[in-house]
Amino acid sequence: MKKISYKMYLIGLVAPIIFLSGCKKDFLEKPPTDRITDASFYKTDEQVLAGTAGLYNKVWFDYNDKASYNIGDFRSGTTFSAYNDRGNVLFNTTAENGENNASYRSFYQVVAQSNLTIININNNAGEGVSPTVKKMAIAEARFMRALAYRYLVMNWGEVPVITNNLEVLTDTSLVRNTVPSIWRFITREMRAAAEDLPATAAQPGRLTKWSAEGMLARFYLARAGVESTGPTGRNQTFLDSAKYYAQDVIANSGLQLLAKYEDLFKYPYDNNKESLFELQWVYQPGQYGAQNSTPAYLNFSPDIANGDGWGGDKGATWWMLSQYEGMQASGDTMIKGRTLDQRLKATYMLPGASYPEITQAMPTGKQKLIFPYVAGDVNFASIKKYVIGKAEDVGGQAAQQNYPNDTYMQRLAELYLIYAEAVLGNNASTTDATALEYFNKVHTRAGLAAYTLTNPATGAATPLTFDVIFKERVLEFAMEGMAWYDLVRLHYYNPQKAYAILNSQDRGFYNITPDVFPNPTQWTIKKTTWATTDRKVNANAGNFRLPIPSAEITQAPNLTRPAVEYP
C-alpha cells in the first residue's frame, strides 16, 4: 500500500505545480521560465494562471486513478468487480484499503495545494498582476478547496479543516471538525468563489461563476439533509437555495445538453457545452500524474487498449441492469428485453453492441469494436464510459495508463435534476410543471418517452417522487462517481432508506446472452446459479462511513478526539 506522512501531505507542495510543454490545453503549458521560487514567481498574469493550473489535474490524480469509481460506483452498487476491489464491492472497506487511502490523501493534497496557492498569490503577486487575474486565481483555489472538503466530509464525516498548512507543522492540537460546521465552511467558500470567478472562462476548461453556482446547488441540496429534523424535515431554506442556484445556471449560463447522450463520452468531448467543470487531463509521453490513467483499468481487454486493458472483470451489477426501462425482470433470477434508454449502451457494453469509434484488435486483423459474446455461465456488461480506444482512435494521443480525456466533475444535466428534487423537497410527490419539464430534458435526451403525470394505460396519477428522481440520477450518472454521494445525501436525513436501497441490490455474478450476434434485438440476463454468496451487502450505521486511514490515525492520534465546531 502506498503510504505518505500525514503532515507531509498536509504541507503539500510549496512551489507551484508546473507541467511540461506540449499539453493539449494551453493553460496547462509550462510558462517561459527555467527555475522558479515562490518569491520570484507570481509576477505576471501568465505566472499566476500557471500557478493554479495544477489544481485542475495532478493533485486529483490519486483520487481519479481508481478511487473515484471504487467509492462512487462500486460502493454504491451501480458497478462491480468480480475478483478485485472486493472490499468496496462488498461494502466492507477497511482503514487499510488502498483506494480509501488514495482518495483521502488526494483530497488533502488538493486542500494543501489550494491553501499554499492562496498564500503565495497574496504574499508574492507583483504589480504586474492585474487585480482581475489575482481575484480569479484565488477564487479557483477556494473552489478546489471547498470541493475537496465536500468529498472529505461526505466520505469520512468529521475531518480537520485546514486553511494554512504551514501552521500545522508544529500544531499538536489539530482535531476534527463537526459535519455541520464543515458544510458551513465549504458553502461560504463556494459562495466567495462564485462572486470572484468570471462568467466566461478565461481559457477553455477553467472555472467560471457557473461552475461555482452549480456546486452551490449541489452543496445546498446536501446541506438541506445535514440540517434536517428527520426523513421529511430537510431544511427548506437550503432546498430553496439549491433550487435558486440550479435555476440561475440553467437559465443564464448559456450551457446546453448535448443532443446525444453518447457524445458526452466520445473523444474529443472535453469542455463541451454541457460541462460545468472537468478535471483537465493531458497526454504527456514519459510523464506521470497529469494524464488520465483511469481508462487503463476500465478497458475490458488489451484488444481495445494501449498496453493495458485490465477491466475484464468490471461491469454493471445485476441491480443496475434491472433499472433500465424495458429490461424486464422475470422472477428473481432473470432479466429479459431491450431498452430505448441510450444511456445503457453509452455506459456499459452488452454482447453484440457496436462502437465504431473504437478499434478492436482481432487475430485476423483490426475491426471496429463489436463487444464480444463470451458463452458460459459468467460474463459481464463491461464499462464503456471513459473508454476511448487505441492511440489511433484519438489522434495518437494515448499510451499505456496515459490517456487525454477529461473527467466530468459536474454537468448541466445534474442541475436539471437538482432543481426537480429541490422542488419536491419534503413532499411525497410533486406535479410542478417546471420540475417536470427539467426532469424530462434529461429523461427524453436518453431516448425515452416523456415522463407524464398520469399513466397513459390506466389513468393513474404518476407524479414525480424521490424514487423517480433518484433512479434518473443513477441512470444518468452511473460510472461517473456520483451514485455514492446521492446515497450519502439521503443518509443525512433518512439513513434507513439509504440502507434499504443498498441492501436490496444484487451485486453477484450473471450471464448475458444476446438473441443474435452482432446487433442483437434483446438480451437475456440470468443469475449464475452456483454463485449464491456475496450477492447482497449489509449496509448499516457501523459501516456506512469510510474509516479514516489507519496510517493517519497513527501519525495524528488527535484524529480520534471528539470533533469541535469550525470557526
Coordinates of C-alpha atoms in Angstrom, one line a residue:
M1 CA 0.0 0.0 0.0
K2 CA 1.3 3.5 -0.9
K3 CA 1.8 5.5 2.3
I4 CA 2.6 9.1 2.9
S5 CA 3.2 11.0 6.1
Y6 CA 0.1 12.8 7.4
K7 CA 2.0 16.0 7.9
M8 CA 3.8 15.7 4.6
Y9 CA 0.7 15.7 2.5
L10 CA -0.9 18.4 4.6
I11 CA 2.1 20.5 3.9
G12 CA 1.7 20.0 0.2
L13 CA 3.9 21.4 -2.5
V14 CA 5.4 24.8 -1.7
A15 CA 6.2 25.6 -5.3
P16 CA 3.5 25.9 -7.9
I17 CA 2.8 22.7 -9.9
I18 CA 4.2 23.2 -13.4
F19 CA 3.9 20.9 -16.4
L20 CA 6.0 20.2 -19.4
S21 CA 5.2 21.9 -22.7
G22 CA 3.2 20.0 -25.3
C23 CA 0.0 19.7 -23.4
K24 CA -3.2 20.0 -25.4
K25 CA -4.6 22.6 -23.1
D26 CA -2.9 25.9 -23.3
F27 CA -3.3 26.9 -19.7
L28 CA -1.5 23.7 -18.6
E29 CA 1.6 24.5 -20.5
K30 CA 4.9 25.4 -18.8
P31 CA 5.5 29.2 -18.6
P32 CA 8.7 30.6 -20.1
T33 CA 10.9 30.2 -17.0
D34 CA 13.6 27.7 -16.0
R35 CA 13.8 27.6 -12.2
I36 CA 11.3 29.4 -10.0
T37 CA 10.8 30.1 -6.4
D38 CA 7.6 31.5 -4.7
A39 CA 9.3 34.9 -4.2
S40 CA 10.2 35.3 -7.9
F41 CA 7.0 33.7 -9.3
Y42 CA 3.5 35.2 -9.5
K43 CA 4.9 38.4 -11.0
T44 CA 2.7 38.4 -14.1
D45 CA -0.8 37.3 -15.1
E46 CA 0.7 34.4 -17.0
Q47 CA 2.6 33.2 -14.0
V48 CA -0.4 33.5 -11.7
L49 CA -2.5 31.5 -14.1
A50 CA 0.2 28.9 -14.4
G51 CA 0.3 28.7 -10.6
T52 CA -3.3 27.5 -10.4
A53 CA -3.0 25.1 -13.4
G54 CA -2.0 22.1 -11.3
L55 CA -5.2 22.4 -9.3
Y56 CA -7.1 21.1 -12.4
N57 CA -5.4 17.7 -12.6
K58 CA -2.3 16.5 -10.8
V59 CA -3.5 17.0 -7.2
W60 CA -6.6 14.9 -8.1
F61 CA -4.7 12.1 -9.7
D62 CA -4.7 9.6 -6.8
Y63 CA -8.5 10.0 -6.5
N64 CA -9.2 9.8 -10.2
D65 CA -6.9 6.8 -10.8
K66 CA -9.1 4.1 -9.3
A67 CA -10.6 5.5 -6.1
S68 CA -13.3 7.6 -7.9
Y69 CA -15.1 4.5 -9.3
N70 CA -14.2 2.3 -6.3
I71 CA -16.1 4.7 -4.0
G72 CA -18.5 6.3 -6.3
D73 CA -19.7 3.3 -8.1
F74 CA -18.5 0.0 -6.6
R75 CA -19.6 1.1 -3.1
S76 CA -22.9 2.5 -4.4
G77 CA -23.8 -0.7 -6.2
T78 CA -24.0 0.5 -9.8
T79 CA -20.9 -1.4 -10.9
F80 CA -18.8 -4.2 -9.5
S81 CA -15.5 -6.0 -9.9
A82 CA -15.8 -9.8 -9.8
Y83 CA -12.3 -10.5 -8.5
N84 CA -10.7 -7.2 -7.5
D85 CA -11.5 -4.3 -5.2
R86 CA -13.9 -6.5 -3.3
G87 CA -13.8 -4.5 -0.1
N88 CA -15.7 -1.7 -1.9
V89 CA -17.9 -4.0 -3.8
L90 CA -18.9 -5.9 -0.7
F91 CA -19.3 -2.7 1.4
N92 CA -16.6 -3.7 4.0
T93 CA -14.0 -1.0 3.1
T94 CA -11.3 -1.0 5.8
A95 CA -8.9 1.6 7.1
E96 CA -6.2 -0.2 5.2
N97 CA -8.0 -0.2 1.9
G98 CA -5.8 1.2 -0.9
E99 CA -8.4 3.3 -2.6
N100 CA -9.7 4.6 0.7
N101 CA -6.2 5.8 1.5
A102 CA -5.6 7.1 -2.0
S103 CA -8.7 9.3 -2.1
Y104 CA -8.2 10.6 1.5
R105 CA -4.6 11.5 0.6
S106 CA -5.6 13.1 -2.7
F107 CA -8.3 15.3 -1.3
Y108 CA -5.9 16.7 1.3
Q109 CA -3.4 17.3 -1.4
V110 CA -6.0 19.4 -3.1
V111 CA -6.6 21.3 0.1
A112 CA -2.8 21.8 0.7
Q113 CA -2.0 23.0 -2.8
S114 CA -5.1 25.3 -2.7
N115 CA -4.1 26.8 0.6
L116 CA -0.5 27.4 -0.5
T117 CA -1.6 28.9 -3.8
I118 CA -3.8 31.4 -2.0
I119 CA -0.9 32.3 0.4
N120 CA 1.7 32.6 -2.3
I121 CA -0.5 34.8 -4.5
N122 CA -1.4 37.1 -1.6
N123 CA 2.2 37.3 -0.5
N124 CA 4.1 37.4 -3.8
A125 CA 1.9 38.7 -6.6
G126 CA 3.6 41.7 -8.0
E127 CA 2.4 44.9 -9.6
G128 CA 2.4 43.2 -13.0
V129 CA -0.5 41.0 -11.9
S130 CA -3.9 42.5 -12.7
P131 CA -6.5 42.6 -9.9
T132 CA -8.9 40.6 -12.1
V133 CA -6.5 37.7 -12.5
K134 CA -5.4 37.8 -8.9
K135 CA -9.0 37.6 -7.7
M136 CA -9.9 34.9 -10.2
A137 CA -6.9 32.7 -9.2
I138 CA -7.6 32.9 -5.5
A139 CA -11.2 32.0 -6.3
E140 CA -10.1 29.0 -8.3
A141 CA -8.1 27.8 -5.3
R142 CA -11.1 28.4 -2.9
F143 CA -13.4 26.4 -5.3
M144 CA -11.0 23.5 -5.3
R145 CA -10.5 23.5 -1.6
A146 CA -14.3 23.6 -1.0
L147 CA -14.9 20.8 -3.4
A148 CA -12.2 18.6 -1.8
Y149 CA -13.7 19.2 1.6
R150 CA -17.1 18.2 0.2
Y151 CA -15.7 14.8 -0.7
L152 CA -13.9 14.5 2.7
V153 CA -16.9 15.3 4.8
M154 CA -19.3 13.1 2.8
N155 CA -16.9 10.1 2.9
W156 CA -15.3 10.4 6.4
G157 CA -17.6 12.7 8.3
E158 CA -15.7 14.7 10.9
V159 CA -12.3 15.7 9.4
P160 CA -9.9 18.6 10.2
V161 CA -10.4 21.9 8.3
I162 CA -7.1 23.3 7.4
T163 CA -6.6 26.7 5.7
N164 CA -2.9 27.2 6.3
N165 CA -0.7 24.1 6.0
L166 CA 2.4 25.9 7.2
E167 CA 0.8 26.5 10.6
V168 CA 0.1 22.8 11.2
L169 CA 3.8 21.8 11.1
T170 CA 4.1 22.4 14.8
D171 CA 0.5 22.2 15.8
T172 CA -0.1 19.3 18.1
S173 CA -3.7 20.2 18.8
L174 CA -5.2 19.7 15.4
V175 CA -8.6 17.9 15.7
R176 CA -11.5 17.0 13.5
N177 CA -14.4 19.5 12.9
T178 CA -18.1 18.7 13.1
V179 CA -20.0 17.9 9.9
P180 CA -22.4 20.9 10.0
S181 CA -19.5 23.3 10.6
I182 CA -17.6 21.8 7.7
W183 CA -20.6 22.3 5.5
R184 CA -20.9 25.9 6.6
F185 CA -17.3 26.5 5.8
I186 CA -17.4 25.0 2.3
T187 CA -20.7 26.7 1.4
R188 CA -19.2 30.0 2.4
E189 CA -16.1 29.3 0.4
M190 CA -18.0 28.3 -2.7
R191 CA -20.2 31.5 -2.5
A192 CA -17.0 33.5 -2.4
A193 CA -15.7 31.7 -5.4
A194 CA -18.9 32.4 -7.3
E195 CA -18.5 36.1 -6.6
D196 CA -15.0 36.3 -7.9
L197 CA -14.9 33.8 -10.9
P198 CA -15.7 35.2 -14.3
A199 CA -19.0 34.5 -16.2
T200 CA -16.9 33.4 -19.2
A201 CA -13.9 31.1 -18.8
A202 CA -10.6 32.9 -19.0
Q203 CA -9.3 29.9 -21.0
P204 CA -11.1 26.8 -22.2
G205 CA -11.5 24.4 -19.2
R206 CA -11.1 27.0 -16.5
L207 CA -13.7 27.6 -13.8
T208 CA -16.4 30.1 -14.2
K209 CA -19.1 31.7 -12.0
W210 CA -21.4 29.0 -13.3
S211 CA -19.1 26.2 -12.1
A212 CA -19.3 27.6 -8.6
E213 CA -23.1 28.1 -8.7
G214 CA -23.5 24.6 -10.0
M215 CA -21.6 23.3 -7.0
L216 CA -23.6 25.6 -4.7
A217 CA -26.8 23.9 -5.9
R218 CA -25.2 20.6 -5.2
F219 CA -23.9 21.7 -1.8
Y220 CA -27.2 23.2 -0.6
L221 CA -29.2 20.1 -1.7
A222 CA -26.9 18.0 0.6
R223 CA -26.8 20.6 3.4
A224 CA -30.6 20.5 3.5
G225 CA -30.3 17.0 4.7
V226 CA -27.4 17.7 7.1
E227 CA -29.5 20.2 9.0
S228 CA -32.8 18.2 8.8
T229 CA -35.2 17.1 11.5
G230 CA -35.8 13.7 10.0
P231 CA -37.0 11.9 6.8
T232 CA -39.5 14.7 6.0
G233 CA -37.7 17.6 7.6
R234 CA -35.0 18.7 5.2
N235 CA -34.0 22.4 5.7
Q236 CA -36.3 24.4 3.5
T237 CA -34.1 27.4 3.2
F238 CA -31.3 25.2 1.8
L239 CA -33.7 23.5 -0.6
D240 CA -34.8 26.9 -1.8
S241 CA -31.1 27.8 -2.3
A242 CA -30.4 24.7 -4.2
K243 CA -33.4 25.5 -6.5
Y244 CA -32.2 29.1 -6.9
Y245 CA -28.7 28.3 -8.0
A246 CA -29.8 25.4 -10.2
Q247 CA -32.2 27.8 -12.0
D248 CA -29.7 30.5 -12.4
V249 CA -27.2 28.1 -14.1
I250 CA -30.0 26.6 -16.3
A251 CA -31.4 30.0 -17.3
N252 CA -28.3 32.2 -17.6
S253 CA -25.1 30.2 -18.1
G254 CA -25.7 29.6 -21.8
L255 CA -24.9 25.8 -21.3
Q256 CA -26.9 23.2 -23.2
L257 CA -27.4 19.5 -23.0
L258 CA -25.6 17.7 -25.9
A259 CA -28.2 16.3 -28.3
K260 CA -26.9 12.7 -28.0
Y261 CA -26.0 11.2 -24.6
E262 CA -23.3 9.0 -26.1
D263 CA -21.4 12.1 -27.4
L264 CA -20.7 13.0 -23.8
F265 CA -18.1 10.2 -23.8
K266 CA -16.9 10.1 -27.4
Y267 CA -13.4 11.6 -27.7
P268 CA -12.8 14.6 -28.0
Y269 CA -15.6 15.7 -25.7
D270 CA -13.5 17.8 -23.4
N271 CA -15.1 21.1 -22.2
N272 CA -18.2 20.8 -24.2
K273 CA -21.3 23.0 -24.0
E274 CA -22.9 20.8 -21.3
S275 CA -19.8 20.8 -19.0
L276 CA -19.6 22.9 -15.9
F277 CA -16.3 21.6 -14.6
E278 CA -13.9 18.8 -15.6
L279 CA -10.5 17.6 -14.4
Q280 CA -8.2 18.7 -17.2
W281 CA -6.1 15.6 -18.1
V282 CA -3.3 15.8 -20.7
Y283 CA -1.4 13.2 -22.7
Q284 CA 2.2 13.5 -21.8
P285 CA 4.6 10.8 -23.0
G286 CA 7.2 9.9 -20.4
Q287 CA 5.4 11.9 -17.7
Y288 CA 3.1 10.7 -14.9
G289 CA 0.4 12.4 -12.9
A290 CA -1.2 14.9 -15.2
Q291 CA -2.7 12.2 -17.5
N292 CA -5.9 10.2 -17.1
S293 CA -4.9 6.7 -16.1
T294 CA -8.4 5.5 -15.3
P295 CA -9.2 4.1 -18.8
A296 CA -6.4 1.6 -18.3
Y297 CA -8.5 -0.1 -15.5
L298 CA -11.8 0.2 -17.4
N299 CA -10.8 -1.1 -20.8
F300 CA -12.2 -4.6 -20.9
S301 CA -9.4 -6.1 -22.9
P302 CA -5.9 -5.2 -24.3
D303 CA -7.7 -5.6 -27.7
I304 CA -9.0 -2.1 -27.4
A305 CA -6.3 -0.6 -25.2
N306 CA -2.7 0.6 -25.3
G307 CA -0.7 -1.9 -23.4
D308 CA -3.2 -2.0 -20.6
G309 CA -6.9 -3.1 -20.6
W310 CA -7.3 -4.5 -17.1
G311 CA -11.1 -4.1 -16.7
G312 CA -12.3 -7.5 -17.9
D313 CA -14.0 -8.3 -14.6
K314 CA -15.7 -5.0 -14.1
G315 CA -19.2 -4.3 -15.2
A316 CA -22.7 -3.2 -14.3
T317 CA -24.3 -5.0 -11.4
W318 CA -27.4 -7.1 -11.8
W319 CA -29.2 -4.4 -9.9
M320 CA -28.0 -1.7 -12.2
L321 CA -29.1 -3.6 -15.3
S322 CA -32.6 -4.0 -13.8
Q323 CA -33.0 -0.2 -13.6
Y324 CA -33.2 0.4 -17.4
E325 CA -36.7 0.7 -18.8
G326 CA -37.5 -2.3 -21.0
M327 CA -35.2 -4.7 -19.2
Q328 CA -38.0 -6.7 -17.6
A329 CA -37.4 -8.9 -14.6
S330 CA -38.8 -12.4 -14.7
G331 CA -38.9 -13.5 -11.1
D332 CA -35.8 -13.0 -9.1
T333 CA -33.3 -14.8 -11.4
M334 CA -33.7 -13.4 -15.0
I335 CA -33.9 -10.1 -16.8
K336 CA -35.0 -10.1 -20.4
G337 CA -35.6 -7.4 -23.0
R338 CA -34.1 -4.3 -24.6
T339 CA -34.2 -0.7 -23.8
L340 CA -34.6 2.6 -25.7
D341 CA -32.5 4.2 -23.0
Q342 CA -29.4 5.2 -24.9
R343 CA -27.5 5.5 -21.6
L344 CA -27.1 1.8 -21.3
K345 CA -25.0 1.4 -24.4
A346 CA -23.0 4.6 -23.6
T347 CA -22.3 3.4 -20.1
Y348 CA -21.9 -0.4 -20.3
M349 CA -21.2 -2.8 -23.2
L350 CA -23.5 -5.7 -23.8
P351 CA -22.6 -8.6 -26.2
G352 CA -23.1 -7.6 -29.8
A353 CA -23.2 -3.9 -29.2
S354 CA -21.1 -1.9 -31.8
Y355 CA -18.8 1.0 -31.1
P356 CA -17.4 2.1 -34.5
E357 CA -15.3 4.9 -32.8
I358 CA -13.1 2.2 -31.1
T359 CA -10.6 -0.1 -32.9
Q360 CA -10.5 -3.7 -31.8
A361 CA -7.5 -5.9 -32.4
M362 CA -8.5 -9.4 -33.6
P363 CA -6.5 -12.5 -34.6
T364 CA -7.4 -11.8 -38.2
G365 CA -6.6 -8.1 -38.0
K366 CA -8.4 -5.0 -36.8
Q367 CA -12.1 -4.1 -36.8
K368 CA -14.5 -1.6 -35.4
L369 CA -15.4 -2.8 -31.9
I370 CA -18.2 -5.2 -31.5
F371 CA -18.4 -6.2 -27.9
P372 CA -17.8 -9.9 -27.8
Y373 CA -20.2 -12.6 -26.6
V374 CA -18.4 -15.0 -24.2
A375 CA -20.6 -18.1 -23.8
G376 CA -20.7 -19.6 -20.4
D377 CA -22.3 -19.0 -17.0
V378 CA -20.4 -15.8 -16.2
N379 CA -19.8 -12.8 -18.3
F380 CA -20.0 -9.0 -17.8
A381 CA -21.7 -5.9 -19.1
S382 CA -18.3 -4.2 -19.3
I383 CA -17.7 -0.5 -18.9
K384 CA -17.9 2.0 -21.8
K385 CA -17.8 5.4 -20.1
Y386 CA -14.3 7.0 -20.3
V387 CA -13.2 4.1 -22.7
I388 CA -12.0 5.9 -25.8
G389 CA -9.9 3.3 -27.6
K390 CA -6.4 2.9 -29.0
A391 CA -4.0 5.6 -29.8
E392 CA -5.1 5.5 -33.5
D393 CA -8.6 6.3 -32.3
V394 CA -7.6 9.5 -30.6
G395 CA -5.1 11.0 -33.0
G396 CA -2.1 9.2 -31.4
Q397 CA -2.8 10.8 -28.0
A398 CA -2.8 7.7 -25.9
A399 CA -0.4 5.2 -24.4
Q400 CA -0.3 2.7 -21.5
Q401 CA -2.0 4.3 -18.5
N402 CA -1.7 7.6 -20.3
Y403 CA -5.0 9.0 -21.8
P404 CA -6.0 12.5 -22.6
N405 CA -9.8 12.6 -21.9
D406 CA -11.1 14.7 -19.1
T407 CA -13.1 13.6 -16.1
Y408 CA -16.5 15.2 -15.6
M409 CA -17.0 16.8 -12.1
Q410 CA -20.3 18.4 -12.9
R411 CA -22.6 18.5 -16.0
L412 CA -25.7 20.6 -16.7
A413 CA -27.9 17.5 -16.5
E414 CA -27.3 17.4 -12.8
L415 CA -28.7 20.9 -12.4
Y416 CA -32.0 19.9 -14.0
L417 CA -32.4 17.0 -11.6
I418 CA -31.2 19.1 -8.6
Y419 CA -34.0 21.6 -9.4
A420 CA -36.6 18.8 -9.6
E421 CA -35.5 17.3 -6.3
A422 CA -35.3 20.7 -4.6
V423 CA -38.9 21.5 -5.7
L424 CA -40.0 18.1 -4.4
G425 CA -38.3 18.9 -1.1
N426 CA -40.1 17.3 1.9
N427 CA -43.2 16.4 -0.1
A428 CA -44.1 12.8 -1.0
S429 CA -44.5 13.9 -4.7
T430 CA -44.8 17.0 -6.9
T431 CA -46.6 17.9 -10.1
D432 CA -44.7 21.2 -10.5
A433 CA -44.6 22.0 -14.2
T434 CA -41.1 23.3 -14.3
A435 CA -39.7 20.4 -12.3
L436 CA -41.4 18.0 -14.7
E437 CA -40.0 20.0 -17.7
Y438 CA -36.5 19.9 -16.4
F439 CA -36.7 16.2 -15.4
N440 CA -37.9 15.4 -19.0
K441 CA -35.0 17.3 -20.6
V442 CA -32.7 14.7 -19.1
H443 CA -35.1 11.8 -19.5
T444 CA -36.0 12.4 -23.1
R445 CA -32.4 13.1 -24.2
A446 CA -31.8 9.5 -23.2
G447 CA -34.2 8.4 -26.0
L448 CA -37.1 7.7 -23.7
A449 CA -40.7 8.9 -24.0
A450 CA -41.5 11.9 -21.8
Y451 CA -42.4 11.2 -18.2
T452 CA -46.1 12.0 -17.7
L453 CA -48.1 12.8 -14.5
T454 CA -50.6 10.1 -15.4
N455 CA -50.2 6.6 -16.6
P456 CA -51.4 6.5 -20.2
A457 CA -52.7 3.0 -19.9
T458 CA -54.5 3.2 -16.5
G459 CA -55.0 6.9 -16.0
A460 CA -53.5 6.5 -12.5
A461 CA -51.5 9.5 -11.1
T462 CA -47.8 9.2 -11.5
P463 CA -46.3 12.4 -10.0
L464 CA -42.6 12.9 -9.6
T465 CA -41.3 11.3 -6.4
F466 CA -37.9 10.9 -4.7
D467 CA -37.6 7.4 -6.1
V468 CA -38.3 8.5 -9.6
I469 CA -35.7 11.3 -9.4
F470 CA -33.1 9.1 -7.6
K471 CA -33.4 6.4 -10.3
E472 CA -33.0 9.0 -13.0
R473 CA -29.8 10.2 -11.4
V474 CA -28.5 6.7 -11.1
L475 CA -29.1 6.1 -14.8
E476 CA -27.7 9.4 -15.9
F477 CA -24.5 9.4 -13.9
A478 CA -23.6 5.7 -13.5
M479 CA -19.8 5.3 -13.7
E480 CA -19.3 9.0 -13.1
G481 CA -18.6 8.5 -9.4
M482 CA -21.9 10.1 -8.4
A483 CA -24.3 7.5 -7.0
W484 CA -22.5 7.0 -3.7
Y485 CA -22.8 10.7 -2.9
D486 CA -26.5 10.6 -3.7
L487 CA -26.8 7.9 -1.1
V488 CA -24.8 9.9 1.4
R489 CA -27.1 12.9 0.9
L490 CA -30.1 10.6 1.5
H491 CA -28.3 9.1 4.6
Y492 CA -28.0 12.5 6.2
Y493 CA -31.8 12.7 6.7
N494 CA -33.1 9.2 6.1
P495 CA -30.4 6.6 6.8
Q496 CA -32.9 3.7 6.9
K497 CA -33.9 4.4 3.3
A498 CA -30.3 4.6 2.2
Y499 CA -29.6 1.2 3.9
A500 CA -32.7 -0.3 2.3
I501 CA -31.6 0.7 -1.2
L502 CA -28.1 -0.7 -0.7
N503 CA -29.2 -3.9 0.9
S504 CA -31.8 -4.6 -1.8
Q505 CA -29.1 -4.6 -4.5
D506 CA -27.8 -7.8 -6.2
R507 CA -24.1 -7.5 -6.8
G508 CA -23.5 -11.1 -7.8
F509 CA -22.4 -13.0 -11.0
Y510 CA -24.7 -13.3 -14.0
N511 CA -24.6 -14.3 -17.7
I512 CA -25.8 -12.2 -20.7
T513 CA -27.0 -13.9 -23.8
P514 CA -27.9 -12.0 -27.0
D515 CA -30.7 -13.2 -29.2
V516 CA -28.4 -12.7 -32.3
F517 CA -24.9 -11.6 -32.7
P518 CA -23.9 -9.0 -33.6
N519 CA -26.6 -6.3 -33.3
P520 CA -29.0 -8.1 -31.0
T521 CA -32.6 -7.1 -30.6
Q522 CA -32.7 -8.2 -27.0
W523 CA -30.7 -9.8 -24.2
T524 CA -31.4 -12.4 -21.6
I525 CA -29.6 -11.9 -18.3
K526 CA -29.6 -14.8 -15.9
K527 CA -28.1 -15.0 -12.4
T528 CA -25.3 -17.5 -12.1
T529 CA -26.8 -20.4 -10.3
W530 CA -23.8 -21.6 -8.4
A531 CA -22.8 -18.1 -7.3
T532 CA -25.0 -17.8 -4.2
T533 CA -22.8 -15.9 -1.8
D534 CA -21.7 -12.2 -1.9
R535 CA -24.8 -11.2 -3.8
K536 CA -26.0 -8.7 -1.2
V537 CA -24.4 -6.3 1.3
N538 CA -25.3 -5.4 4.8
A539 CA -25.1 -1.6 5.0
N540 CA -25.7 -0.2 8.4
A541 CA -24.7 2.6 10.8
G542 CA -21.4 0.8 11.6
N543 CA -20.0 0.6 8.1
F544 CA -21.7 3.4 6.1
R545 CA -18.9 6.0 6.6
L546 CA -15.5 5.3 5.3
P547 CA -12.9 4.8 8.0
I548 CA -10.1 7.3 8.3
P549 CA -6.9 5.5 7.1
S550 CA -5.1 3.8 10.0
A551 CA -1.8 5.3 8.9
E552 CA -3.2 8.8 9.5
I553 CA -4.6 7.8 12.9
T554 CA -1.2 6.5 13.9
Q555 CA 0.6 9.7 12.9
A556 CA -2.1 12.1 14.1
P557 CA -3.8 10.5 17.2
N558 CA -5.8 13.6 17.8
L559 CA -8.0 12.5 14.9
T560 CA -9.6 10.1 17.5
R561 CA -10.6 13.0 19.7
P562 CA -14.2 14.4 19.7
A563 CA -14.9 16.8 16.8
V564 CA -15.3 20.5 17.5
E565 CA -17.1 23.3 15.7
Y566 CA -15.1 25.0 12.9
P567 CA -15.0 28.8 13.5

